[in-house]
PDB file of N, CA, C and O in Angstrom:
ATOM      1  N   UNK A   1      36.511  27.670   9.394  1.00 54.00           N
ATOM      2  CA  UNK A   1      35.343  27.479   8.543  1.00 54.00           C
ATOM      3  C   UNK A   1      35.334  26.054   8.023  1.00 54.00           C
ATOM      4  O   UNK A   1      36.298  25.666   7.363  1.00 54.00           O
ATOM      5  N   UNK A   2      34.366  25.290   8.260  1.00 61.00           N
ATOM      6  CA  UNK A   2      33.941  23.972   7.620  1.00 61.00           C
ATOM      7  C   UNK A   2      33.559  24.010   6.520  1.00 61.00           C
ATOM      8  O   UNK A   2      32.684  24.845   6.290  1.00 61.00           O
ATOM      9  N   UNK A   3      34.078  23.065   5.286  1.00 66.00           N
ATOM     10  CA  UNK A   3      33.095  23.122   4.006  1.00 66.00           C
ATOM     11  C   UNK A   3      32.363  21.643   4.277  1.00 66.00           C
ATOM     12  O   UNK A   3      32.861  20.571   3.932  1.00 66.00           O
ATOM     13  N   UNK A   4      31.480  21.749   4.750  1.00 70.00           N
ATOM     14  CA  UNK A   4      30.505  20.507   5.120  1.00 70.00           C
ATOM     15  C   UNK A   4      29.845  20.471   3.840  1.00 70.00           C
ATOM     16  O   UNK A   4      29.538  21.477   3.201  1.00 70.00           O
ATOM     17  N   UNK A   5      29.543  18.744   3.327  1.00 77.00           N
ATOM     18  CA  UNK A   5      28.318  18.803   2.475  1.00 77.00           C
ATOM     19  C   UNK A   5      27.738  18.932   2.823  1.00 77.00           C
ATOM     20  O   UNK A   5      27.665  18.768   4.041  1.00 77.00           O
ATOM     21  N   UNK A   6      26.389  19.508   1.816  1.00 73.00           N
ATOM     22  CA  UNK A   6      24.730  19.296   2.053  1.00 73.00           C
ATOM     23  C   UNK A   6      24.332  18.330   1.559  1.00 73.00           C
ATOM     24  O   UNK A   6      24.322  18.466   0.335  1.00 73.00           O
ATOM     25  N   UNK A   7      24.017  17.478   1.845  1.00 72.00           N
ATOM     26  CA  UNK A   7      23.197  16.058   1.058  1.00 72.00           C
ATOM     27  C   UNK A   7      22.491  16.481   0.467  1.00 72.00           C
ATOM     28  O   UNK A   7      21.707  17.314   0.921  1.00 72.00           O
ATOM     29  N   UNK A   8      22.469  16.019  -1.009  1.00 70.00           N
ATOM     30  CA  UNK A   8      21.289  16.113  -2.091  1.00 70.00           C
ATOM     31  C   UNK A   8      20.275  15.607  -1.893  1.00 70.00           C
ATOM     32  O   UNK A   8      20.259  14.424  -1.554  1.00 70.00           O
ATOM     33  N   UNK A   9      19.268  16.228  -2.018  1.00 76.00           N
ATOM     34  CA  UNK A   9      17.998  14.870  -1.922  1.00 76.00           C
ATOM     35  C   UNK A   9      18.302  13.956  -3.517  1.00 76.00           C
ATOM     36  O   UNK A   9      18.870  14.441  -4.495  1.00 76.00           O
ATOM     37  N   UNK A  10      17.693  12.416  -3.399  1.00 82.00           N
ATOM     38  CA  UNK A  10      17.733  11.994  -4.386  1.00 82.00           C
ATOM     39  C   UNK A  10      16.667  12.120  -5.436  1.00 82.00           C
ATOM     40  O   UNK A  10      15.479  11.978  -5.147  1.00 82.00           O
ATOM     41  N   UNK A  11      17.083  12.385  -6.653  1.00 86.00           N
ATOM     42  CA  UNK A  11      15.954  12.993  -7.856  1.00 86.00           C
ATOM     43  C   UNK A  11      16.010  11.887  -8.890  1.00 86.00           C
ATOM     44  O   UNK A  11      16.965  11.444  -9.527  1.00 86.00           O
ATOM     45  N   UNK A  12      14.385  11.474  -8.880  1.00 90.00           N
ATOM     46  CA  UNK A  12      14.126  10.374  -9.837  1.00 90.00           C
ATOM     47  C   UNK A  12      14.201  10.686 -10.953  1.00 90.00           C
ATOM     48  O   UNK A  12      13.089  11.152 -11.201  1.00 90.00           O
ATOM     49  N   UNK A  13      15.010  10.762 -12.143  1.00 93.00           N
ATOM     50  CA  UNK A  13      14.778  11.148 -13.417  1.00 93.00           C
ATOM     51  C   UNK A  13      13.465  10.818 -13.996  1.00 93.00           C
ATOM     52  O   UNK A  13      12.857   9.815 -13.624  1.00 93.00           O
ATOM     53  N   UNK A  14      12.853  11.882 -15.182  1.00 95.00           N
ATOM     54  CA  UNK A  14      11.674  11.513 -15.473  1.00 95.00           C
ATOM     55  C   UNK A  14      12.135  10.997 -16.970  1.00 95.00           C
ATOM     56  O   UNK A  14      13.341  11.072 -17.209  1.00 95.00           O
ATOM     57  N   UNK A  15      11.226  10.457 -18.040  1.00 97.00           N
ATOM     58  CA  UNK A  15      11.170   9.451 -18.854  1.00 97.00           C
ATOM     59  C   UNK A  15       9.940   9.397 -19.818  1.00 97.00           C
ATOM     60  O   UNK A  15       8.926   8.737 -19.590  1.00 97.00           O
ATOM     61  N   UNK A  16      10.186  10.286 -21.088  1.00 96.00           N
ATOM     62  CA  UNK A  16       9.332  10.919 -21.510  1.00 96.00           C
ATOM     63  C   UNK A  16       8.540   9.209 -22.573  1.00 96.00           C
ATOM     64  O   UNK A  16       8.813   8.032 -22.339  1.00 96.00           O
ATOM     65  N   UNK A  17       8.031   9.501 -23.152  1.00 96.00           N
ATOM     66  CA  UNK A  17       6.647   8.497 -24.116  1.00 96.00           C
ATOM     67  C   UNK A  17       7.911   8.094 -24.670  1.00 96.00           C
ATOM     68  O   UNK A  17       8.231   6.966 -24.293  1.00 96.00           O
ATOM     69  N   UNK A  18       8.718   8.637 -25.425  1.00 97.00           N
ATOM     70  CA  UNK A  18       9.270   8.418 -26.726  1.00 97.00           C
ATOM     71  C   UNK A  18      10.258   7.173 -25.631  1.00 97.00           C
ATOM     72  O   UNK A  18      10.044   5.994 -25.912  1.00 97.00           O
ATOM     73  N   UNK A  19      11.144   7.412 -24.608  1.00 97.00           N
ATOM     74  CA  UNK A  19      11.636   7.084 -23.896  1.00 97.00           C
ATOM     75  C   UNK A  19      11.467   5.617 -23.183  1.00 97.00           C
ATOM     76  O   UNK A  19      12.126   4.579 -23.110  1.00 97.00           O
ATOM     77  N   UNK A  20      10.430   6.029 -22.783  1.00 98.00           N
ATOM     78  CA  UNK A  20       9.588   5.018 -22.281  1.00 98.00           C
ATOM     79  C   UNK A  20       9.374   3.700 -23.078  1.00 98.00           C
ATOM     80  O   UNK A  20      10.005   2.663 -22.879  1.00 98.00           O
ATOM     81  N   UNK A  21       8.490   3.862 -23.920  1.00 97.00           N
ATOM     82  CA  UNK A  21       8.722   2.860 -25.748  1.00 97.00           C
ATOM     83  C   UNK A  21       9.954   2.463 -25.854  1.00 97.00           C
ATOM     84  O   UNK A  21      10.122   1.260 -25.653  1.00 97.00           O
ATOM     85  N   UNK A  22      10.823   3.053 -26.090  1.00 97.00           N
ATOM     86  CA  UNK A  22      12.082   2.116 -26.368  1.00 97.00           C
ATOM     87  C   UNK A  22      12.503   1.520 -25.459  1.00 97.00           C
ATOM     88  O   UNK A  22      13.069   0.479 -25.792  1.00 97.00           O
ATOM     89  N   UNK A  23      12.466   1.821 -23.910  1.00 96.00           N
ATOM     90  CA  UNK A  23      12.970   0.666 -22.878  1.00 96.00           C
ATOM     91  C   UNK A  23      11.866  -0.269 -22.592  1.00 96.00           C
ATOM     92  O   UNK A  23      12.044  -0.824 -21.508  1.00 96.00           O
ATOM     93  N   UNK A  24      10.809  -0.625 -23.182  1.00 96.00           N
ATOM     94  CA  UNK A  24       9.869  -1.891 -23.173  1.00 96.00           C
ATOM     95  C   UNK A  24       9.238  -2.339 -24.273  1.00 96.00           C
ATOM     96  O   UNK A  24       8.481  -3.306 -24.191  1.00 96.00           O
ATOM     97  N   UNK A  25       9.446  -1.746 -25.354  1.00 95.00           N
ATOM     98  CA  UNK A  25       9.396  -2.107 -26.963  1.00 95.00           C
ATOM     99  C   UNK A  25       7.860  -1.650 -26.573  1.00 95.00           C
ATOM    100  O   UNK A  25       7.832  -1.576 -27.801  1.00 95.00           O
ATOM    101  N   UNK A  26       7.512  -1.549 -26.445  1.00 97.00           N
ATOM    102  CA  UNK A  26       5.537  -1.107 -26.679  1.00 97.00           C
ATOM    103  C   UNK A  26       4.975  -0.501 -27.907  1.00 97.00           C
ATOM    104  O   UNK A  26       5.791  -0.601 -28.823  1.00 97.00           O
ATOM    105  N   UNK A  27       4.161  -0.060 -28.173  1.00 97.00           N
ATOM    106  CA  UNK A  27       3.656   1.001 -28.690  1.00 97.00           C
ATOM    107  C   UNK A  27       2.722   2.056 -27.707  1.00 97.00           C
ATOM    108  O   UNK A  27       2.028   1.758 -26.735  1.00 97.00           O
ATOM    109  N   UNK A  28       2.946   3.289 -28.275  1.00 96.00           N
ATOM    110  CA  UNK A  28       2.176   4.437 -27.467  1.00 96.00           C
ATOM    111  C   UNK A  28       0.505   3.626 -26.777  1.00 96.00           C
ATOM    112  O   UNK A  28      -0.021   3.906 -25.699  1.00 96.00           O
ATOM    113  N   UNK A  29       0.053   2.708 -27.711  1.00 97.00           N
ATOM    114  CA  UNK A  29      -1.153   2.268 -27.372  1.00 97.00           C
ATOM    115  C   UNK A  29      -1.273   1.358 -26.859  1.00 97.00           C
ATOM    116  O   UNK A  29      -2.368   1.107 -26.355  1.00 97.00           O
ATOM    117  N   UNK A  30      -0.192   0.444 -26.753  1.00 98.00           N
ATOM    118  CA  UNK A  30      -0.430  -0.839 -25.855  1.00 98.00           C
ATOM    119  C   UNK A  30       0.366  -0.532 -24.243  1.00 98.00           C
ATOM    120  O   UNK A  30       0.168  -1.339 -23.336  1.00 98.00           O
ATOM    121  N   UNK A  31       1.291   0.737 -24.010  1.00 97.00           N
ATOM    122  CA  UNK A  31       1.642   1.382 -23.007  1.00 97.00           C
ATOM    123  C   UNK A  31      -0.017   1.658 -22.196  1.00 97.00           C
ATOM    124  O   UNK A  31      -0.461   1.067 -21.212  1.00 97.00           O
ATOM    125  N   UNK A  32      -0.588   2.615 -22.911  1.00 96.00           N
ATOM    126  CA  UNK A  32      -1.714   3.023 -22.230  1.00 96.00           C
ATOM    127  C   UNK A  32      -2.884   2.164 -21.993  1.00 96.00           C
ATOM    128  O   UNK A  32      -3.631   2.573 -21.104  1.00 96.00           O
ATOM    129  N   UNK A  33      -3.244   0.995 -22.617  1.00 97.00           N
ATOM    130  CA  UNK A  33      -3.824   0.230 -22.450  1.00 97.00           C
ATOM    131  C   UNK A  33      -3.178  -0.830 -21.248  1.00 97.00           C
ATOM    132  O   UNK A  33      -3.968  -1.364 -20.470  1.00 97.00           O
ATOM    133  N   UNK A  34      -2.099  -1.030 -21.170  1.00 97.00           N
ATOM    134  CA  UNK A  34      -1.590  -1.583 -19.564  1.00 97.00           C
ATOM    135  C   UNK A  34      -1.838  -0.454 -18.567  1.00 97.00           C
ATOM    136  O   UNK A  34      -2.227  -0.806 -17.453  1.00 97.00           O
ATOM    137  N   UNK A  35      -1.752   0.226 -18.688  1.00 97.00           N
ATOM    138  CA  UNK A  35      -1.917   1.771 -17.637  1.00 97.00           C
ATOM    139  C   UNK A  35      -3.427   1.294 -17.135  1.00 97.00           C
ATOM    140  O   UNK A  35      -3.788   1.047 -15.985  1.00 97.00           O
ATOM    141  N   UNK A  36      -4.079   1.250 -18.185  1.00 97.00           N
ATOM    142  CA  UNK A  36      -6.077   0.955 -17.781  1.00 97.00           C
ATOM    143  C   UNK A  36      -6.086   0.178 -17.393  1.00 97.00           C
ATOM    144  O   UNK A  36      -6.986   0.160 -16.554  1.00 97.00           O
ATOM    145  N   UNK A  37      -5.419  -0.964 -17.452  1.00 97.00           N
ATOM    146  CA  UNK A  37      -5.448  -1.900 -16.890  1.00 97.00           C
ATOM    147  C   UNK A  37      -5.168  -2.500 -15.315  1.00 97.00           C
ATOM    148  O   UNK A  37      -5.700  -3.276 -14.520  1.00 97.00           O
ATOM    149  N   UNK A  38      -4.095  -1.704 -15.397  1.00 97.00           N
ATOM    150  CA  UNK A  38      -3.369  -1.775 -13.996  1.00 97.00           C
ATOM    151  C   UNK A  38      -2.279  -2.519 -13.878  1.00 97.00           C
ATOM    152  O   UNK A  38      -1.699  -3.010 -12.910  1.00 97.00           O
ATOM    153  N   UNK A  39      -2.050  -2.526 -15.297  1.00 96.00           N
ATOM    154  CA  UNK A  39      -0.523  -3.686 -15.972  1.00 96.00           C
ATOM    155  C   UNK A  39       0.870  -2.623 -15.829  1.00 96.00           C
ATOM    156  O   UNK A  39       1.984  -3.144 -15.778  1.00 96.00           O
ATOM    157  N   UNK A  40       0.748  -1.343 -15.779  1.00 98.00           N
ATOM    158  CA  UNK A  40       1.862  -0.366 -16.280  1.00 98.00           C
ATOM    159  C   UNK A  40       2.004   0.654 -15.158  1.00 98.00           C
ATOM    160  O   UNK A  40       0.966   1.168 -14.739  1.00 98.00           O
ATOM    161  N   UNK A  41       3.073   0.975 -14.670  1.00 97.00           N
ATOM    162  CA  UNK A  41       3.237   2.294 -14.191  1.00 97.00           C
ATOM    163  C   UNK A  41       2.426   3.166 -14.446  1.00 97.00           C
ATOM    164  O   UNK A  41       2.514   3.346 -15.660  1.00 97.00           O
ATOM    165  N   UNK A  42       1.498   3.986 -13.932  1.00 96.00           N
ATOM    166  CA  UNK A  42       0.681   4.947 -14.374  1.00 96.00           C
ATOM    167  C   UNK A  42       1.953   6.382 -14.630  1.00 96.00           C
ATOM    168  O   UNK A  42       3.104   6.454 -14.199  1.00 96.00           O
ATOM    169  N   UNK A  43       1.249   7.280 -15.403  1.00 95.00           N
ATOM    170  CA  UNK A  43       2.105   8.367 -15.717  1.00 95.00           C
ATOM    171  C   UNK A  43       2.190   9.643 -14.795  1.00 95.00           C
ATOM    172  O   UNK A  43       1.061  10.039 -14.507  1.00 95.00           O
ATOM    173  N   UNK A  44       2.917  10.185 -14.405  1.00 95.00           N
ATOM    174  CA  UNK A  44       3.211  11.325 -13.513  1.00 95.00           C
ATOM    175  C   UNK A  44       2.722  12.636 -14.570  1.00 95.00           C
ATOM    176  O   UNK A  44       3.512  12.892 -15.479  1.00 95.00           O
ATOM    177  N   UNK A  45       1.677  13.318 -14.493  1.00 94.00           N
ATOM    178  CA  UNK A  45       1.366  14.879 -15.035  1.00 94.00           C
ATOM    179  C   UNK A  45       1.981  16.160 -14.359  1.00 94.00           C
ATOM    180  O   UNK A  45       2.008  16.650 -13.230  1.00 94.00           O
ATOM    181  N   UNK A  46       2.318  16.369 -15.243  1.00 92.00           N
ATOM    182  CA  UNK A  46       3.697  17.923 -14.712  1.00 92.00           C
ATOM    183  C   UNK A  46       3.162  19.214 -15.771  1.00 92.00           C
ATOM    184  O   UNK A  46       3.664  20.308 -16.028  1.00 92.00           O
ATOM    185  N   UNK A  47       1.838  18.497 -16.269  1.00 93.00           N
ATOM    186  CA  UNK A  47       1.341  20.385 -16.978  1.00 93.00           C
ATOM    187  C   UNK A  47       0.198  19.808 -17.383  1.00 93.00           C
ATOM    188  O   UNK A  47      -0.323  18.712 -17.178  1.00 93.00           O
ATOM    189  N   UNK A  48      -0.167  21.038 -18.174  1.00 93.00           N
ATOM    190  CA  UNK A  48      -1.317  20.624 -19.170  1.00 93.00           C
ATOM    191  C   UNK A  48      -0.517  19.587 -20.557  1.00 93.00           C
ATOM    192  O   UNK A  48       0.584  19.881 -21.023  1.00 93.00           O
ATOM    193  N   UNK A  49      -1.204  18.592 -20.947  1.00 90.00           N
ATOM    194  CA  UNK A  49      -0.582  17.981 -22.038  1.00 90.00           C
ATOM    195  C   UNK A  49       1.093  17.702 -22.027  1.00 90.00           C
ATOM    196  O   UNK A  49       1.899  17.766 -22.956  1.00 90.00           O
ATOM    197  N   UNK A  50       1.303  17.331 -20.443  1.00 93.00           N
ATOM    198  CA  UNK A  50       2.871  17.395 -20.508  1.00 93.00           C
ATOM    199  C   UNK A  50       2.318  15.800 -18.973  1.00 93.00           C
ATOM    200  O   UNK A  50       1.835  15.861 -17.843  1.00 93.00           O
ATOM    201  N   UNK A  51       2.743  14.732 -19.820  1.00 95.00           N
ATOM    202  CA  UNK A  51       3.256  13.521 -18.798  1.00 95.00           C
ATOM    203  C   UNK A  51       4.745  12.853 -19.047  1.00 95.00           C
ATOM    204  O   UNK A  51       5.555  13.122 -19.934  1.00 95.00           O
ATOM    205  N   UNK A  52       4.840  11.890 -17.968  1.00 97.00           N
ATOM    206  CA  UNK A  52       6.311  11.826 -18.327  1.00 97.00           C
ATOM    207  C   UNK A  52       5.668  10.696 -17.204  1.00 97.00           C
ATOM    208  O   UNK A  52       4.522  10.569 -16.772  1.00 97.00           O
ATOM    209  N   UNK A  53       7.278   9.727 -16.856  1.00 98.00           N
ATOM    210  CA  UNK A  53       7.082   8.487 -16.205  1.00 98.00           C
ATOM    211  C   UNK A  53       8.465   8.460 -15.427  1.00 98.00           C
ATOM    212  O   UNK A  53       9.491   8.765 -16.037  1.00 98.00           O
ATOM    213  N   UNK A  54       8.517   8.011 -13.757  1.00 97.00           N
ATOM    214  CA  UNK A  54       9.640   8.079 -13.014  1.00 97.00           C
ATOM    215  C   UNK A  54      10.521   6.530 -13.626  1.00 97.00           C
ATOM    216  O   UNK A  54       9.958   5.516 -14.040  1.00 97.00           O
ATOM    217  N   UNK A  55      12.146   6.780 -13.506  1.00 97.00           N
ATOM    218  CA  UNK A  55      12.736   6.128 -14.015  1.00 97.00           C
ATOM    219  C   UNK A  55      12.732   4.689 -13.399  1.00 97.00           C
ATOM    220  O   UNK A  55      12.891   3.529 -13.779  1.00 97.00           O
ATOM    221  N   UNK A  56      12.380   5.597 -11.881  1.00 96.00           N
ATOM    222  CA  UNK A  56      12.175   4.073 -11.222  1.00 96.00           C
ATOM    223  C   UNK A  56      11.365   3.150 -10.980  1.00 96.00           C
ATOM    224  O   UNK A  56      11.601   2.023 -10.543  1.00 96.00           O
ATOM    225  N   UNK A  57       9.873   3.877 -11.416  1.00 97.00           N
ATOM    226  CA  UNK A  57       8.600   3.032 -11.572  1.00 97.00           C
ATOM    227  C   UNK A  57       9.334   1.982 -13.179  1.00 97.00           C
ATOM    228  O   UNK A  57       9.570   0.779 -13.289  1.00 97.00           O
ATOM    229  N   UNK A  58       9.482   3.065 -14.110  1.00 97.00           N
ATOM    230  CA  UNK A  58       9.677   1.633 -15.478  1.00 97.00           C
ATOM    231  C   UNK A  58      10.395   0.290 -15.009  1.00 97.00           C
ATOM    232  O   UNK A  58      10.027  -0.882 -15.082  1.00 97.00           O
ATOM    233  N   UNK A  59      11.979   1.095 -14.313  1.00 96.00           N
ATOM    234  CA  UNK A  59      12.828   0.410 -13.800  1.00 96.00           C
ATOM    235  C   UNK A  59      12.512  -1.184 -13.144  1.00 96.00           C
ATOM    236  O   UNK A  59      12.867  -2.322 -13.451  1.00 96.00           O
ATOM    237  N   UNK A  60      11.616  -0.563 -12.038  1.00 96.00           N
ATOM    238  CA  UNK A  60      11.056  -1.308 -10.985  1.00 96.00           C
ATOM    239  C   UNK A  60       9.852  -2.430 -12.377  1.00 96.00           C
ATOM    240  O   UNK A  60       9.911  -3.659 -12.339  1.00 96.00           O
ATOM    241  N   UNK A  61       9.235  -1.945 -13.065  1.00 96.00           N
ATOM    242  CA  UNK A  61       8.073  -2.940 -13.909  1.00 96.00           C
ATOM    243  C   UNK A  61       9.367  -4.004 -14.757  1.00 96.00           C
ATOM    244  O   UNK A  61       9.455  -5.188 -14.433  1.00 96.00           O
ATOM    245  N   UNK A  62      10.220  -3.454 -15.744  1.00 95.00           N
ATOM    246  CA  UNK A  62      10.998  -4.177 -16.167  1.00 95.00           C
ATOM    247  C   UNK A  62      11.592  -4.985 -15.722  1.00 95.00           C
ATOM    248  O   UNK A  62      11.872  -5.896 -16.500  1.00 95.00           O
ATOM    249  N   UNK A  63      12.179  -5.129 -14.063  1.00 94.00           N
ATOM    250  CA  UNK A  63      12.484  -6.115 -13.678  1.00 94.00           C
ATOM    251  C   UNK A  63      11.572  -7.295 -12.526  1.00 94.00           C
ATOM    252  O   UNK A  63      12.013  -8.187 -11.801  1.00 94.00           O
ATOM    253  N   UNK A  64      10.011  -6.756 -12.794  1.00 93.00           N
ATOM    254  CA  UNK A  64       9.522  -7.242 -12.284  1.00 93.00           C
ATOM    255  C   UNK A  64       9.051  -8.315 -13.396  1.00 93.00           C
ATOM    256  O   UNK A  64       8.700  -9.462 -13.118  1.00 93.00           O
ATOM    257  N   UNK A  65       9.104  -7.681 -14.915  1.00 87.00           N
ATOM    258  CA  UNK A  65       8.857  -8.756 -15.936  1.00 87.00           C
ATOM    259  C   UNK A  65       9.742 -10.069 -16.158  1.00 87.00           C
ATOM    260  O   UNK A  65       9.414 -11.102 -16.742  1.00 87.00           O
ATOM    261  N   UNK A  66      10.894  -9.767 -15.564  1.00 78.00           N
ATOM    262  CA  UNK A  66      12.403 -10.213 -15.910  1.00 78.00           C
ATOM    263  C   UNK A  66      12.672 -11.912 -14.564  1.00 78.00           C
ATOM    264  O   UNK A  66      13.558 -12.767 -14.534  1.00 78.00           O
ATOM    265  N   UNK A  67      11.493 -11.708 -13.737  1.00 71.00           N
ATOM    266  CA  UNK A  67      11.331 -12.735 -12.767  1.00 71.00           C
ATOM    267  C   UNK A  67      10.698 -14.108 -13.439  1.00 71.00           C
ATOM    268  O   UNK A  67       9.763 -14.023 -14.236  1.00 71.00           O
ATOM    269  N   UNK A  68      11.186 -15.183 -13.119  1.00 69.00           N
ATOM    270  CA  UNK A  68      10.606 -16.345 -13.179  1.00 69.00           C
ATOM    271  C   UNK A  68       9.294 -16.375 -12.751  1.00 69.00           C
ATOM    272  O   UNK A  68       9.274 -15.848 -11.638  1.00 69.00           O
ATOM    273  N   UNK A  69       7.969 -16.798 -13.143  1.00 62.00           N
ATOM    274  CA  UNK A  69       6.963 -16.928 -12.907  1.00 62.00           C
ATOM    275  C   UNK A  69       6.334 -18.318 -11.442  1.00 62.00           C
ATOM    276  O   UNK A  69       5.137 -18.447 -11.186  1.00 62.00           O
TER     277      UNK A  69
END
């Protein structure tokens, strides 16, 4: 008998408002106003009144801020 792994798929952690705000200093309103814009990661919806944001979209914006112009 083999105990072979199964490869995990890889799972993006999600990254709730409150979350989100503290890893880019924002406020709830200047988050969503980059969102309209087309400045911000848009938010992933997982219910009614339930969004959240992949770790790797913020990830990916923060170090896209973090580049020399």
């Amino acid at each position: 008998q083999m105990n072979a792994r199964v490869p995990t798929p890889h799972i993006d952690p999600i990254m709730t408002i409150a979350q989100v705000r503290a890893a880019v200093s924002y406020s709830n309103s200047q988050i969503y106003r980059l969102i309209e814009k087309g400045f911000f990661p848009d938010r992933v919806r997982l219910g009614p009144g339930r969004v959240s944001w992949r770790t790797s979209d913020i990830v990916e914006w923060l170090e896209s801020r973090s580049k020399p112009a």
